[in-house]
Amino acid sequence: MTGYSIGTNSDEASREIIIGYDNIENDGQIDIEKVIADTENQGVVDNFLMIYLNKEKIIDTNQNLDKPDVHISVVSPKQSTSLIDSILWFKNEGAVIAIRSGESWDRVDYFEINKSDANYIKEQIEY
């Protein structure tokens, strides 16, 4: 009898959400405070991805790239690839997201999300 086994190693995450904050004492250093892996909480990872998929592009923003509220990255550990590098500023009406669109932070696209989505992110990252 011949057969095929198709599957993945369920112990290894395929997506991780990495949460970091600027280190107050060391300029340019980001301290990783939390990692949410799809092996631990698939629903949270999926919700983050849906929030990022449904964001609305904005043109004019006065955000200081050096002073975000939080750094959020989505990575694929299996592929050793960063999928999304972003920084967020929380506002009363939601949040502004800057996503790196090039090799460095010299090229950035800005987006906004609504209050409900911003509150969900705050809750998950314990902001």
mmCIF file of N, CA and C in Angstrom:
data_model
loop_
_atom_site.group_PDB
_atom_site.id
_atom_site.type_symbol
_atom_site.label_atom_id
_atom_site.label_comp_id
_atom_site.label_asym_id
_atom_site.label_seq_id
_atom_site.Cartn_x
_atom_site.Cartn_y
_atom_site.Cartn_z
ATOM 1 N N MET A 1 0.840 -1.172 0.000
ATOM 2 C CA MET A 1 0.000 0.000 0.000
ATOM 3 C C MET A 1 0.890 1.242 0.000
ATOM 4 N N THR A 2 0.589 2.175 -0.890
ATOM 5 C CA THR A 2 1.339 3.413 -1.003
ATOM 6 C C THR A 2 0.486 4.557 -0.481
ATOM 7 N N GLY A 3 1.119 5.474 0.215
ATOM 8 C CA GLY A 3 0.358 6.611 0.739
ATOM 9 C C GLY A 3 1.230 7.843 0.838
ATOM 10 N N TYR A 4 0.588 8.939 1.068
ATOM 11 C CA TYR A 4 1.274 10.205 1.204
ATOM 12 C C TYR A 4 0.887 10.833 2.533
ATOM 13 N N SER A 5 1.829 11.457 3.123
ATOM 14 C CA SER A 5 1.557 12.185 4.357
ATOM 15 C C SER A 5 1.774 13.664 4.085
ATOM 16 N N ILE A 6 0.716 14.410 4.222
ATOM 17 C CA ILE A 6 0.798 15.850 3.994
ATOM 18 C C ILE A 6 0.398 16.537 5.282
ATOM 19 N N GLY A 7 1.210 17.476 5.688
ATOM 20 C CA GLY A 7 0.876 18.188 6.914
ATOM 21 C C GLY A 7 2.005 19.106 7.315
ATOM 22 N N THR A 8 1.786 19.774 8.420
ATOM 23 C CA THR A 8 2.798 20.676 8.929
ATOM 24 C C THR A 8 3.069 20.329 10.383
ATOM 25 N N ASN A 9 4.186 20.761 10.847
ATOM 26 C CA ASN A 9 4.519 20.587 12.258
ATOM 27 C C ASN A 9 3.721 21.610 13.049
ATOM 28 N N SER A 10 2.758 21.142 13.814
ATOM 29 C CA SER A 10 1.867 22.068 14.517
ATOM 30 C C SER A 10 2.538 22.748 15.697
ATOM 31 N N ASP A 11 3.742 22.290 16.069
ATOM 32 C CA ASP A 11 4.457 22.916 17.175
ATOM 33 C C ASP A 11 5.124 24.219 16.768
ATOM 34 N N GLU A 12 5.362 24.402 15.475
ATOM 35 C CA GLU A 12 6.045 25.593 15.000
ATOM 36 C C GLU A 12 5.031 26.599 14.464
ATOM 37 N N ALA A 13 5.113 27.816 14.962
ATOM 38 C CA ALA A 13 4.177 28.862 14.543
ATOM 39 C C ALA A 13 4.415 29.236 13.085
ATOM 40 N N SER A 14 3.332 29.489 12.366
ATOM 41 C CA SER A 14 3.468 29.992 10.995
ATOM 42 C C SER A 14 3.340 31.510 10.968
ATOM 43 N N ARG A 15 2.718 32.098 12.005
ATOM 44 C CA ARG A 15 2.587 33.551 12.124
ATOM 45 C C ARG A 15 2.758 33.942 13.584
ATOM 46 N N GLU A 16 3.473 35.044 13.783
ATOM 47 C CA GLU A 16 3.622 35.602 15.116
ATOM 48 C C GLU A 16 3.411 37.104 15.057
ATOM 49 N N ILE A 17 2.735 37.626 16.059
ATOM 50 C CA ILE A 17 2.573 39.064 16.232
ATOM 51 C C ILE A 17 3.575 39.450 17.330
ATOM 52 N N ILE A 18 4.482 40.360 17.002
ATOM 53 C CA ILE A 18 5.511 40.779 17.950
ATOM 54 C C ILE A 18 5.210 42.209 18.389
ATOM 55 N N ILE A 19 5.130 42.397 19.702
ATOM 56 C CA ILE A 19 4.779 43.684 20.293
ATOM 57 C C ILE A 19 6.014 44.244 20.989
ATOM 58 N N GLY A 20 6.391 45.481 20.632
ATOM 59 C CA GLY A 20 7.549 46.095 21.257
ATOM 60 C C GLY A 20 7.316 47.560 21.570
ATOM 61 N N TYR A 21 8.133 48.056 22.481
ATOM 62 C CA TYR A 21 8.058 49.461 22.894
ATOM 63 C C TYR A 21 9.448 50.069 22.868
ATOM 64 N N ASP A 22 9.517 51.372 22.628
ATOM 65 C CA ASP A 22 10.798 52.068 22.653
ATOM 66 C C ASP A 22 11.395 51.992 24.047
ATOM 67 N N ASN A 23 12.697 51.699 24.113
ATOM 68 C CA ASN A 23 13.414 51.710 25.372
ATOM 69 C C ASN A 23 13.686 53.164 25.742
ATOM 70 N N ILE A 24 13.303 53.560 26.936
ATOM 71 C CA ILE A 24 13.429 54.961 27.371
ATOM 72 C C ILE A 24 14.891 55.371 27.508
ATOM 73 N N GLU A 25 15.740 54.463 27.962
ATOM 74 C CA GLU A 25 17.135 54.796 28.225
ATOM 75 C C GLU A 25 18.036 54.699 26.996
ATOM 76 N N ASN A 26 17.711 53.807 26.060
ATOM 77 C CA ASN A 26 18.560 53.582 24.889
ATOM 78 C C ASN A 26 17.805 53.929 23.607
ATOM 79 N N ASP A 27 18.124 55.080 23.060
ATOM 80 C CA ASP A 27 17.470 55.555 21.844
ATOM 81 C C ASP A 27 17.669 54.559 20.705
ATOM 82 N N GLY A 28 16.591 54.220 20.019
ATOM 83 C CA GLY A 28 16.655 53.305 18.890
ATOM 84 C C GLY A 28 16.485 51.838 19.273
ATOM 85 N N GLN A 29 16.476 51.538 20.561
ATOM 86 C CA GLN A 29 16.290 50.163 21.013
ATOM 87 C C GLN A 29 14.811 49.897 21.246
ATOM 88 N N ILE A 30 14.330 48.783 20.704
ATOM 89 C CA ILE A 30 12.940 48.370 20.895
ATOM 90 C C ILE A 30 12.938 47.132 21.784
ATOM 91 N N ASP A 31 12.211 47.214 22.877
ATOM 92 C CA ASP A 31 12.100 46.084 23.800
ATOM 93 C C ASP A 31 10.862 45.270 23.454
ATOM 94 N N ILE A 32 11.047 43.985 23.161
ATOM 95 C CA ILE A 32 9.939 43.096 22.853
ATOM 96 C C ILE A 32 9.250 42.725 24.165
ATOM 97 N N GLU A 33 7.963 43.049 24.255
ATOM 98 C CA GLU A 33 7.206 42.794 25.480
ATOM 99 C C GLU A 33 6.290 41.586 25.378
ATOM 100 N N LYS A 34 5.889 41.246 24.147
ATOM 101 C CA LYS A 34 4.915 40.157 24.006
ATOM 102 C C LYS A 34 5.006 39.583 22.604
ATOM 103 N N VAL A 35 4.831 38.270 22.495
ATOM 104 C CA VAL A 35 4.742 37.585 21.208
ATOM 105 C C VAL A 35 3.479 36.738 21.241
ATOM 106 N N ILE A 36 2.627 36.925 20.252
ATOM 107 C CA ILE A 36 1.395 36.146 20.136
ATOM 108 C C ILE A 36 1.552 35.231 18.929
ATOM 109 N N ALA A 37 1.623 33.930 19.171
ATOM 110 C CA ALA A 37 1.829 32.954 18.095
ATOM 111 C C ALA A 37 0.509 32.295 17.722
ATOM 112 N N ASP A 38 0.390 31.940 16.443
ATOM 113 C CA ASP A 38 -0.851 31.286 16.002
ATOM 114 C C ASP A 38 -1.012 29.895 16.613
ATOM 115 N N THR A 39 0.066 29.298 17.072
ATOM 116 C CA THR A 39 -0.048 27.988 17.735
ATOM 117 C C THR A 39 -0.695 28.125 19.110
ATOM 118 N N GLU A 40 -0.591 29.321 19.702
ATOM 119 C CA GLU A 40 -1.170 29.561 21.020
ATOM 120 C C GLU A 40 -2.554 30.188 20.933
ATOM 121 N N ASN A 41 -2.729 31.094 19.981
ATOM 122 C CA ASN A 41 -4.003 31.803 19.884
ATOM 123 C C ASN A 41 -4.265 32.216 18.430
ATOM 124 N N GLN A 42 -4.727 31.265 17.660
ATOM 125 C CA GLN A 42 -4.992 31.502 16.237
ATOM 126 C C GLN A 42 -5.994 32.628 16.024
ATOM 127 N N GLY A 43 -7.009 32.712 16.875
ATOM 128 C CA GLY A 43 -8.037 33.739 16.728
ATOM 129 C C GLY A 43 -7.487 35.147 16.839
ATOM 130 N N VAL A 44 -6.594 35.384 17.790
ATOM 131 C CA VAL A 44 -6.010 36.715 17.959
ATOM 132 C C VAL A 44 -5.151 37.074 16.755
ATOM 133 N N VAL A 45 -4.335 36.134 16.284
ATOM 134 C CA VAL A 45 -3.499 36.395 15.110
ATOM 135 C C VAL A 45 -4.377 36.709 13.901
ATOM 136 N N ASP A 46 -5.429 35.931 13.698
ATOM 137 C CA ASP A 46 -6.350 36.173 12.584
ATOM 138 C C ASP A 46 -7.014 37.547 12.700
ATOM 139 N N ASN A 47 -7.426 37.921 13.915
ATOM 140 C CA ASN A 47 -8.061 39.225 14.109
ATOM 141 C C ASN A 47 -7.104 40.375 13.813
ATOM 142 N N PHE A 48 -5.859 40.263 14.232
ATOM 143 C CA PHE A 48 -4.862 41.284 13.904
ATOM 144 C C PHE A 48 -4.722 41.413 12.386
ATOM 145 N N LEU A 49 -4.623 40.275 11.703
ATOM 146 C CA LEU A 49 -4.478 40.309 10.242
ATOM 147 C C LEU A 49 -5.702 40.936 9.582
ATOM 148 N N MET A 50 -6.897 40.650 10.091
ATOM 149 C CA MET A 50 -8.115 41.261 9.532
ATOM 150 C C MET A 50 -8.127 42.769 9.767
ATOM 151 N N ILE A 51 -7.688 43.209 10.937
ATOM 152 C CA ILE A 51 -7.611 44.647 11.210
ATOM 153 C C ILE A 51 -6.652 45.307 10.220
ATOM 154 N N TYR A 52 -5.515 44.688 9.992
ATOM 155 C CA TYR A 52 -4.543 45.256 9.060
ATOM 156 C C TYR A 52 -5.043 45.219 7.619
ATOM 157 N N LEU A 53 -5.822 44.214 7.269
ATOM 158 C CA LEU A 53 -6.381 44.145 5.914
ATOM 159 C C LEU A 53 -7.457 45.205 5.682
ATOM 160 N N ASN A 54 -8.176 45.580 6.741
ATOM 161 C CA ASN A 54 -9.297 46.508 6.601
ATOM 162 C C ASN A 54 -8.971 47.949 6.972
ATOM 163 N N LYS A 55 -7.717 48.265 7.147
ATOM 164 C CA LYS A 55 -7.312 49.640 7.485
ATOM 165 C C LYS A 55 -7.588 50.553 6.301
ATOM 166 N N GLU A 56 -7.715 51.861 6.566
ATOM 167 C CA GLU A 56 -7.978 52.828 5.498
ATOM 168 C C GLU A 56 -6.768 53.736 5.320
ATOM 169 N N LYS A 57 -6.323 53.864 4.085
ATOM 170 C CA LYS A 57 -5.149 54.688 3.779
ATOM 171 C C LYS A 57 -5.473 56.159 4.003
ATOM 172 N N ILE A 58 -4.517 56.861 4.583
ATOM 173 C CA ILE A 58 -4.637 58.306 4.754
ATOM 174 C C ILE A 58 -3.381 58.955 4.175
ATOM 175 N N ILE A 59 -3.520 60.188 3.760
ATOM 176 C CA ILE A 59 -2.400 60.893 3.135
ATOM 177 C C ILE A 59 -1.696 61.797 4.134
ATOM 178 N N ASP A 60 -2.455 62.640 4.779
ATOM 179 C CA ASP A 60 -1.884 63.681 5.619
ATOM 180 C C ASP A 60 -1.836 63.223 7.075
ATOM 181 N N THR A 61 -0.634 63.181 7.634
ATOM 182 C CA THR A 61 -0.497 62.840 9.040
ATOM 183 C C THR A 61 0.666 63.622 9.629
ATOM 184 N N ASN A 62 0.542 63.958 10.870
ATOM 185 C CA ASN A 62 1.595 64.709 11.549
ATOM 186 C C ASN A 62 2.308 63.833 12.572
ATOM 187 N N GLN A 63 2.386 62.559 12.321
ATOM 188 C CA GLN A 63 2.982 61.644 13.287
ATOM 189 C C GLN A 63 4.503 61.731 13.265
ATOM 190 N N ASN A 64 5.104 61.618 14.433
ATOM 191 C CA ASN A 64 6.551 61.605 14.586
ATOM 192 C C ASN A 64 6.986 60.141 14.616
ATOM 193 N N LEU A 65 7.683 59.692 13.583
ATOM 194 C CA LEU A 65 8.097 58.296 13.507
ATOM 195 C C LEU A 65 8.969 57.878 14.686
ATOM 196 N N ASP A 66 9.599 58.846 15.350
ATOM 197 C CA ASP A 66 10.479 58.536 16.470
ATOM 198 C C ASP A 66 9.725 58.305 17.776
ATOM 199 N N LYS A 67 8.453 58.614 17.819
ATOM 200 C CA LYS A 67 7.703 58.530 19.081
ATOM 201 C C LYS A 67 6.374 57.781 18.946
ATOM 202 N N PRO A 68 6.394 56.536 18.487
ATOM 203 C CA PRO A 68 5.130 55.794 18.416
ATOM 204 C C PRO A 68 4.724 55.269 19.790
ATOM 205 N N ASP A 69 3.462 54.902 19.911
ATOM 206 C CA ASP A 69 2.983 54.281 21.143
ATOM 207 C C ASP A 69 3.447 52.827 21.240
ATOM 208 N N VAL A 70 3.495 52.136 20.102
ATOM 209 C CA VAL A 70 3.844 50.712 20.105
ATOM 210 C C VAL A 70 4.368 50.312 18.719
ATOM 211 N N HIS A 71 5.237 49.326 18.709
ATOM 212 C CA HIS A 71 5.729 48.702 17.475
ATOM 213 C C HIS A 71 5.041 47.347 17.356
ATOM 214 N N ILE A 72 4.459 47.060 16.191
ATOM 215 C CA ILE A 72 3.823 45.766 15.966
ATOM 216 C C ILE A 72 4.344 45.201 14.649
ATOM 217 N N SER A 73 4.866 43.978 14.723
ATOM 218 C CA SER A 73 5.336 43.282 13.531
ATOM 219 C C SER A 73 4.603 41.961 13.401
ATOM 220 N N VAL A 74 4.368 41.566 12.163
ATOM 221 C CA VAL A 74 3.828 40.246 11.870
ATOM 222 C C VAL A 74 4.935 39.507 11.127
ATOM 223 N N VAL A 75 5.316 38.348 11.658
ATOM 224 C CA VAL A 75 6.415 37.593 11.059
ATOM 225 C C VAL A 75 5.983 36.165 10.773
ATOM 226 N N SER A 76 6.720 35.545 9.858
ATOM 227 C CA SER A 76 6.549 34.134 9.543
ATOM 228 C C SER A 76 7.813 33.413 9.991
ATOM 229 N N PRO A 77 7.802 32.833 11.191
ATOM 230 C CA PRO A 77 9.002 32.157 11.680
ATOM 231 C C PRO A 77 9.450 31.001 10.790
ATOM 232 N N LYS A 78 8.504 30.286 10.202
ATOM 233 C CA LYS A 78 8.855 29.154 9.331
ATOM 234 C C LYS A 78 9.659 29.607 8.122
ATOM 235 N N GLN A 79 9.331 30.793 7.600
ATOM 236 C CA GLN A 79 10.017 31.315 6.425
ATOM 237 C C GLN A 79 11.102 32.325 6.788
ATOM 238 N N SER A 80 11.251 32.609 8.075
ATOM 239 C CA SER A 80 12.204 33.628 8.559
ATOM 240 C C SER A 80 11.990 34.955 7.832
ATOM 241 N N THR A 81 10.714 35.350 7.744
ATOM 242 C CA THR A 81 10.342 36.534 6.977
ATOM 243 C C THR A 81 9.478 37.467 7.810
ATOM 244 N N SER A 82 9.756 38.760 7.680
ATOM 245 C CA SER A 82 8.894 39.770 8.283
ATOM 246 C C SER A 82 7.839 40.140 7.253
ATOM 247 N N LEU A 83 6.576 40.020 7.622
ATOM 248 C CA LEU A 83 5.479 40.311 6.700
ATOM 249 C C LEU A 83 4.996 41.754 6.821
ATOM 250 N N ILE A 84 4.935 42.257 8.042
ATOM 251 C CA ILE A 84 4.483 43.626 8.299
ATOM 252 C C ILE A 84 5.336 44.221 9.405
ATOM 253 N N ASP A 85 5.906 45.393 9.141
ATOM 254 C CA ASP A 85 6.566 46.187 10.177
ATOM 255 C C ASP A 85 5.757 47.453 10.334
ATOM 256 N N SER A 86 5.221 47.665 11.540
ATOM 257 C CA SER A 86 4.368 48.835 11.728
ATOM 258 C C SER A 86 4.609 49.475 13.084
ATOM 259 N N ILE A 87 4.197 50.737 13.151
ATOM 260 C CA ILE A 87 4.158 51.462 14.409
ATOM 261 C C ILE A 87 2.790 52.116 14.514
ATOM 262 N N LEU A 88 2.298 52.255 15.746
ATOM 263 C CA LEU A 88 0.948 52.783 15.960
ATOM 264 C C LEU A 88 0.965 53.931 16.951
ATOM 265 N N TRP A 89 0.027 54.836 16.725
ATOM 266 C CA TRP A 89 -0.284 55.902 17.670
ATOM 267 C C TRP A 89 -1.769 55.791 17.969
ATOM 268 N N PHE A 90 -2.116 55.614 19.222
ATOM 269 C CA PHE A 90 -3.521 55.525 19.598
ATOM 270 C C PHE A 90 -4.099 56.926 19.741
ATOM 271 N N LYS A 91 -5.305 57.104 19.217
ATOM 272 C CA LYS A 91 -6.028 58.373 19.246
ATOM 273 C C LYS A 91 -7.395 58.137 19.881
ATOM 274 N N ASN A 92 -8.096 59.219 20.198
ATOM 275 C CA ASN A 92 -9.448 59.082 20.759
ATOM 276 C C ASN A 92 -10.389 58.350 19.812
ATOM 277 N N GLU A 93 -10.232 58.584 18.514
ATOM 278 C CA GLU A 93 -11.151 58.017 17.531
ATOM 279 C C GLU A 93 -10.652 56.714 16.909
ATOM 280 N N GLY A 94 -9.518 56.173 17.380
ATOM 281 C CA GLY A 94 -8.976 54.934 16.827
ATOM 282 C C GLY A 94 -7.466 54.921 16.922
ATOM 283 N N ALA A 95 -6.812 54.692 15.792
ATOM 284 C CA ALA A 95 -5.349 54.690 15.779
ATOM 285 C C ALA A 95 -4.846 54.995 14.379
ATOM 286 N N VAL A 96 -3.637 55.537 14.325
ATOM 287 C CA VAL A 96 -2.922 55.732 13.072
ATOM 288 C C VAL A 96 -1.835 54.671 13.028
ATOM 289 N N ILE A 97 -1.708 54.022 11.881
ATOM 290 C CA ILE A 97 -0.705 52.984 11.687
ATOM 291 C C ILE A 97 0.239 53.440 10.580
ATOM 292 N N ALA A 98 1.525 53.368 10.837
ATOM 293 C CA ALA A 98 2.530 53.579 9.798
ATOM 294 C C ALA A 98 3.133 52.213 9.475
ATOM 295 N N ILE A 99 3.122 51.855 8.197
ATOM 296 C CA ILE A 99 3.683 50.580 7.770
ATOM 297 C C ILE A 99 4.868 50.859 6.867
ATOM 298 N N ARG A 100 5.988 50.242 7.223
ATOM 299 C CA ARG A 100 7.197 50.398 6.405
ATOM 300 C C ARG A 100 6.941 49.780 5.038
ATOM 301 N N SER A 101 7.186 50.553 3.980
ATOM 302 C CA SER A 101 6.898 50.064 2.629
ATOM 303 C C SER A 101 8.154 49.918 1.786
ATOM 304 N N GLY A 102 9.302 50.019 2.401
ATOM 305 C CA GLY A 102 10.563 49.851 1.686
ATOM 306 C C GLY A 102 11.562 49.131 2.565
ATOM 307 N N GLU A 103 12.816 49.222 2.178
ATOM 308 C CA GLU A 103 13.880 48.570 2.932
ATOM 309 C C GLU A 103 14.080 49.199 4.306
ATOM 310 N N SER A 104 13.740 50.486 4.428
ATOM 311 C CA SER A 104 13.930 51.184 5.698
ATOM 312 C C SER A 104 12.668 51.993 6.001
ATOM 313 N N TRP A 105 12.711 52.738 7.106
ATOM 314 C CA TRP A 105 11.579 53.563 7.500
ATOM 315 C C TRP A 105 11.547 54.881 6.731
ATOM 316 N N ASP A 106 12.364 55.011 5.694
ATOM 317 C CA ASP A 106 12.315 56.206 4.840
ATOM 318 C C ASP A 106 11.054 56.218 3.987
ATOM 319 N N ARG A 107 10.522 55.038 3.689
ATOM 320 C CA ARG A 107 9.285 54.932 2.903
ATOM 321 C C ARG A 107 8.216 54.312 3.787
ATOM 322 N N VAL A 108 7.184 55.116 4.067
ATOM 323 C CA VAL A 108 6.136 54.705 4.997
ATOM 324 C C VAL A 108 4.771 55.034 4.398
ATOM 325 N N ASP A 109 3.828 54.133 4.573
ATOM 326 C CA ASP A 109 2.439 54.385 4.216
ATOM 327 C C ASP A 109 1.647 54.503 5.515
ATOM 328 N N TYR A 110 0.701 55.452 5.536
ATOM 329 C CA TYR A 110 -0.101 55.709 6.733
ATOM 330 C C TYR A 110 -1.536 55.240 6.533
ATOM 331 N N PHE A 111 -2.085 54.722 7.613
ATOM 332 C CA PHE A 111 -3.442 54.204 7.603
ATOM 333 C C PHE A 111 -4.106 54.564 8.924
ATOM 334 N N GLU A 112 -5.434 54.438 8.953
ATOM 335 C CA GLU A 112 -6.137 54.594 10.211
ATOM 336 C C GLU A 112 -7.082 53.427 10.405
ATOM 337 N N ILE A 113 -7.340 53.151 11.682
ATOM 338 C CA ILE A 113 -8.315 52.124 12.045
ATOM 339 C C ILE A 113 -9.300 52.746 13.025
ATOM 340 N N ASN A 114 -10.473 52.150 13.110
ATOM 341 C CA ASN A 114 -11.519 52.709 13.962
ATOM 342 C C ASN A 114 -11.265 52.412 15.446
ATOM 343 N N LYS A 115 -12.065 53.008 16.278
ATOM 344 C CA LYS A 115 -11.906 52.902 17.729
ATOM 345 C C LYS A 115 -12.039 51.459 18.215
ATOM 346 N N SER A 116 -12.985 50.727 17.655
ATOM 347 C CA SER A 116 -13.202 49.340 18.061
ATOM 348 C C SER A 116 -11.959 48.484 17.786
ATOM 349 N N ASP A 117 -11.385 48.632 16.602
ATOM 350 C CA ASP A 117 -10.180 47.870 16.255
ATOM 351 C C ASP A 117 -8.998 48.299 17.114
ATOM 352 N N ALA A 118 -8.866 49.603 17.364
ATOM 353 C CA ALA A 118 -7.784 50.104 18.217
ATOM 354 C C ALA A 118 -7.933 49.558 19.635
ATOM 355 N N ASN A 119 -9.161 49.535 20.146
ATOM 356 C CA ASN A 119 -9.394 49.002 21.486
ATOM 357 C C ASN A 119 -9.081 47.507 21.567
ATOM 358 N N TYR A 120 -9.388 46.777 20.488
ATOM 359 C CA TYR A 120 -9.055 45.348 20.455
ATOM 360 C C TYR A 120 -7.542 45.154 20.547
ATOM 361 N N ILE A 121 -6.800 45.942 19.769
ATOM 362 C CA ILE A 121 -5.337 45.838 19.815
ATOM 363 C C ILE A 121 -4.833 46.181 21.211
ATOM 364 N N LYS A 122 -5.334 47.268 21.784
ATOM 365 C CA LYS A 122 -4.915 47.658 23.143
ATOM 366 C C LYS A 122 -5.159 46.526 24.135
ATOM 367 N N GLU A 123 -6.322 45.899 24.037
ATOM 368 C CA GLU A 123 -6.670 44.814 24.954
ATOM 369 C C GLU A 123 -5.699 43.650 24.805
ATOM 370 N N GLN A 124 -5.399 43.265 23.561
ATOM 371 C CA GLN A 124 -4.538 42.112 23.316
ATOM 372 C C GLN A 124 -3.089 42.365 23.713
ATOM 373 N N ILE A 125 -2.622 43.595 23.551
ATOM 374 C CA ILE A 125 -1.226 43.875 23.880
ATOM 375 C C ILE A 125 -1.072 44.394 25.306
ATOM 376 N N GLU A 126 -2.217 44.513 26.011
ATOM 377 C CA GLU A 126 -2.237 44.973 27.395
ATOM 378 C C GLU A 126 -1.636 46.381 27.508
ATOM 379 N N TYR A 127 -2.088 47.263 26.615
ATOM 380 C CA TYR A 127 -1.592 48.635 26.568
ATOM 381 C C TYR A 127 -2.275 49.485 27.611
#
